[in-house]
């Protein structure tokens, strides 16, 4: 698939394919972390939410454009701190997305990496998944099965972020 209207990675503008390697690599790392943790079936929406939240964290924390295999282990602590429960992750993502988009425009137009990250962020914000209500006070007896407790519609990022955080811990 050719990405039209943007310069190629070589800057020639000759219609070459621009491959979003930074985003694809961040998504690959996130996928591997989640698969290693074996927290959710890879075909579930919860897995996708975790992968997208973690991929955004990985992609947006790479401020120097140095995302490489050798640095993955050295970045785990950074990703853990960014995805921690008490951190304003959603605000951080919004700020970094705006910054990355501005940098892309200044560099000559939107980059495919940024477009994929924006699409993932839109999905995480706009999609709601039915999840256990962790704030509900149990009324009566304990739930019989894991699916019997109270449920609430939750933005996908709120479900995916703790999954991603836990996957990093399990790695």
Short mmCIF file of C-alpha atoms in Angstrom, two decimals:
data_model
loop_
_atom_site.label_atom_id
_atom_site.label_comp_id
_atom_site.label_asym_id
_atom_site.label_seq_id
_atom_site.Cartn_x
_atom_site.Cartn_y
_atom_site.Cartn_z
CA UNK A 1 0.00 0.00 0.00
CA UNK A 2 1.41 3.32 -1.01
CA UNK A 3 1.06 6.28 1.31
CA UNK A 4 0.18 9.11 -1.07
CA UNK A 5 0.79 12.77 -0.60
CA UNK A 6 3.70 12.42 1.82
CA UNK A 7 7.42 12.24 1.39
CA UNK A 8 9.10 8.87 1.46
CA UNK A 9 11.50 7.89 4.22
CA UNK A 10 14.33 8.95 1.91
CA UNK A 11 12.82 12.41 1.46
CA UNK A 12 12.71 12.10 -2.32
CA UNK A 13 8.95 12.36 -2.64
CA UNK A 14 9.15 9.81 -5.43
CA UNK A 15 6.13 7.82 -4.29
CA UNK A 16 8.04 5.18 -2.36
CA UNK A 17 6.30 3.28 0.37
CA UNK A 18 6.56 4.89 3.80
CA UNK A 19 6.56 2.14 6.40
CA UNK A 20 5.44 3.13 9.91
CA UNK A 21 8.27 1.18 11.58
CA UNK A 22 8.21 3.01 14.92
CA UNK A 23 4.52 2.29 15.48
CA UNK A 24 4.73 -1.27 14.20
CA UNK A 25 7.69 -1.99 16.46
CA UNK A 26 5.93 -0.47 19.50
CA UNK A 27 2.87 -2.58 18.71
CA UNK A 28 5.04 -5.70 18.34
CA UNK A 29 6.70 -5.12 21.72
CA UNK A 30 3.31 -4.56 23.37
CA UNK A 31 1.91 -7.69 21.74
CA UNK A 32 4.85 -9.80 22.92
CA UNK A 33 4.62 -8.46 26.48
CA UNK A 34 0.90 -9.28 26.64
CA UNK A 35 1.32 -12.72 25.08
CA UNK A 36 4.12 -13.54 27.52
CA UNK A 37 1.88 -12.53 30.43
CA UNK A 38 -0.93 -14.75 29.10
CA UNK A 39 -3.54 -12.46 30.70
CA UNK A 40 -6.21 -12.53 28.00
CA UNK A 41 -6.88 -14.45 24.81
CA UNK A 42 -5.16 -12.60 21.94
CA UNK A 43 -8.46 -12.48 20.06
CA UNK A 44 -10.31 -10.56 22.79
CA UNK A 45 -11.14 -6.87 22.84
CA UNK A 46 -9.46 -6.67 26.25
CA UNK A 47 -6.20 -7.89 24.70
CA UNK A 48 -6.50 -5.27 21.96
CA UNK A 49 -7.12 -2.58 24.58
CA UNK A 50 -4.02 -3.69 26.49
CA UNK A 51 -1.91 -3.88 23.35
CA UNK A 52 -3.00 -0.46 22.11
CA UNK A 53 -2.51 1.21 25.51
CA UNK A 54 0.91 -0.36 25.88
CA UNK A 55 1.90 0.40 22.27
CA UNK A 56 0.93 4.04 22.78
CA UNK A 57 3.01 4.16 25.95
CA UNK A 58 5.99 2.62 24.17
CA UNK A 59 5.64 4.77 21.04
CA UNK A 60 5.10 8.06 22.87
CA UNK A 61 7.83 7.49 25.45
CA UNK A 62 10.41 7.11 22.67
CA UNK A 63 11.32 10.80 22.57
CA UNK A 64 14.69 10.28 20.88
CA UNK A 65 13.50 7.98 18.08
CA UNK A 66 15.77 5.25 19.36
CA UNK A 67 13.27 2.46 19.87
CA UNK A 68 15.34 -0.65 19.37
CA UNK A 69 15.44 -4.21 20.64
CA UNK A 70 18.42 -3.63 22.87
CA UNK A 71 16.66 -0.81 24.73
CA UNK A 72 13.44 -2.69 25.48
CA UNK A 73 14.66 -4.10 28.77
CA UNK A 74 16.09 -0.74 29.83
CA UNK A 75 12.73 0.93 29.15
CA UNK A 76 10.59 -1.42 31.24
CA UNK A 77 10.88 0.76 34.36
CA UNK A 78 9.85 3.86 32.39
CA UNK A 79 6.81 2.06 30.97
CA UNK A 80 5.90 0.75 34.43
CA UNK A 81 5.97 4.25 35.90
CA UNK A 82 3.92 5.70 33.02
CA UNK A 83 1.23 2.99 33.30
CA UNK A 84 1.03 2.97 37.11
CA UNK A 85 -2.41 3.35 38.67
CA UNK A 86 -1.75 6.74 40.25
CA UNK A 87 -0.36 8.37 37.09
CA UNK A 88 -2.36 10.70 34.78
CA UNK A 89 -1.72 8.46 31.75
CA UNK A 90 -4.64 9.81 29.70
CA UNK A 91 -3.42 13.41 30.08
CA UNK A 92 0.14 12.37 29.27
CA UNK A 93 -1.02 10.62 26.08
CA UNK A 94 -3.00 13.68 24.96
CA UNK A 95 -0.01 15.98 25.54
CA UNK A 96 2.46 13.66 23.81
CA UNK A 97 0.08 13.03 20.88
CA UNK A 98 -0.25 16.79 20.33
CA UNK A 99 3.52 17.19 20.52
CA UNK A 100 4.22 14.29 18.15
CA UNK A 101 1.59 15.54 15.67
CA UNK A 102 3.11 19.03 15.73
CA UNK A 103 6.59 17.60 15.15
CA UNK A 104 5.27 15.59 12.21
CA UNK A 105 3.69 18.66 10.61
CA UNK A 106 6.91 20.64 11.09
CA UNK A 107 8.82 17.78 9.44
CA UNK A 108 6.69 18.00 6.32
CA UNK A 109 3.33 16.46 7.06
CA UNK A 110 1.65 13.71 9.00
CA UNK A 111 3.67 10.54 9.39
CA UNK A 112 2.09 7.09 9.07
CA UNK A 113 3.36 6.27 12.58
CA UNK A 114 1.47 9.20 14.03
CA UNK A 115 -1.66 8.36 12.05
CA UNK A 116 -1.67 4.79 13.43
CA UNK A 117 -1.04 6.04 16.97
CA UNK A 118 -3.92 8.53 16.61
CA UNK A 119 -6.22 5.77 15.36
CA UNK A 120 -5.29 3.57 18.34
CA UNK A 121 -5.89 6.46 20.75
CA UNK A 122 -9.30 7.21 19.17
CA UNK A 123 -10.29 3.56 19.53
CA UNK A 124 -9.17 3.46 23.17
CA UNK A 125 -11.10 6.64 24.01
CA UNK A 126 -14.27 5.98 22.02
CA UNK A 127 -14.73 2.26 22.65
CA UNK A 128 -16.34 1.01 25.82
CA UNK A 129 -16.02 -2.55 27.05
CA UNK A 130 -18.22 -4.31 29.59
CA UNK A 131 -16.04 -5.02 32.62
CA UNK A 132 -16.48 -5.97 36.27
CA UNK A 133 -17.43 -2.98 38.40
CA UNK A 134 -14.54 -2.83 40.85
CA UNK A 135 -16.20 0.01 42.77
CA UNK A 136 -19.46 -1.88 43.40
CA UNK A 137 -20.28 -2.91 46.92
CA UNK A 138 -21.31 -6.55 46.91
CA UNK A 139 -24.93 -6.89 47.96
CA UNK A 140 -25.99 -10.17 49.45
CA UNK A 141 -23.69 -13.13 48.93
CA UNK A 142 -20.56 -13.51 46.89
CA UNK A 143 -20.93 -14.00 43.14
CA UNK A 144 -21.32 -17.62 42.07
CA UNK A 145 -19.12 -17.37 38.99
CA UNK A 146 -16.65 -14.91 37.60
CA UNK A 147 -19.28 -13.50 35.20
CA UNK A 148 -21.97 -13.04 37.87
CA UNK A 149 -20.75 -9.81 39.49
CA UNK A 150 -21.91 -6.29 38.62
CA UNK A 151 -20.62 -4.94 35.32
CA UNK A 152 -20.10 -1.45 34.02
CA UNK A 153 -19.23 -0.01 30.58
CA UNK A 154 -15.64 1.17 30.78
CA UNK A 155 -13.53 3.11 28.26
CA UNK A 156 -11.14 0.67 26.61
CA UNK A 157 -8.06 2.56 27.79
CA UNK A 158 -9.13 2.15 31.43
CA UNK A 159 -9.24 -1.60 30.94
CA UNK A 160 -6.16 -1.87 28.72
CA UNK A 161 -3.83 0.24 30.82
CA UNK A 162 -3.78 -2.02 33.90
CA UNK A 163 -3.45 -5.07 31.62
CA UNK A 164 -0.42 -3.50 30.00
CA UNK A 165 1.05 -2.57 33.37
CA UNK A 166 0.57 -6.10 34.68
CA UNK A 167 2.08 -7.58 31.50
CA UNK A 168 5.22 -5.52 32.06
CA UNK A 169 5.44 -6.80 35.64
CA UNK A 170 5.04 -10.40 34.49
CA UNK A 171 7.73 -10.01 31.84
#
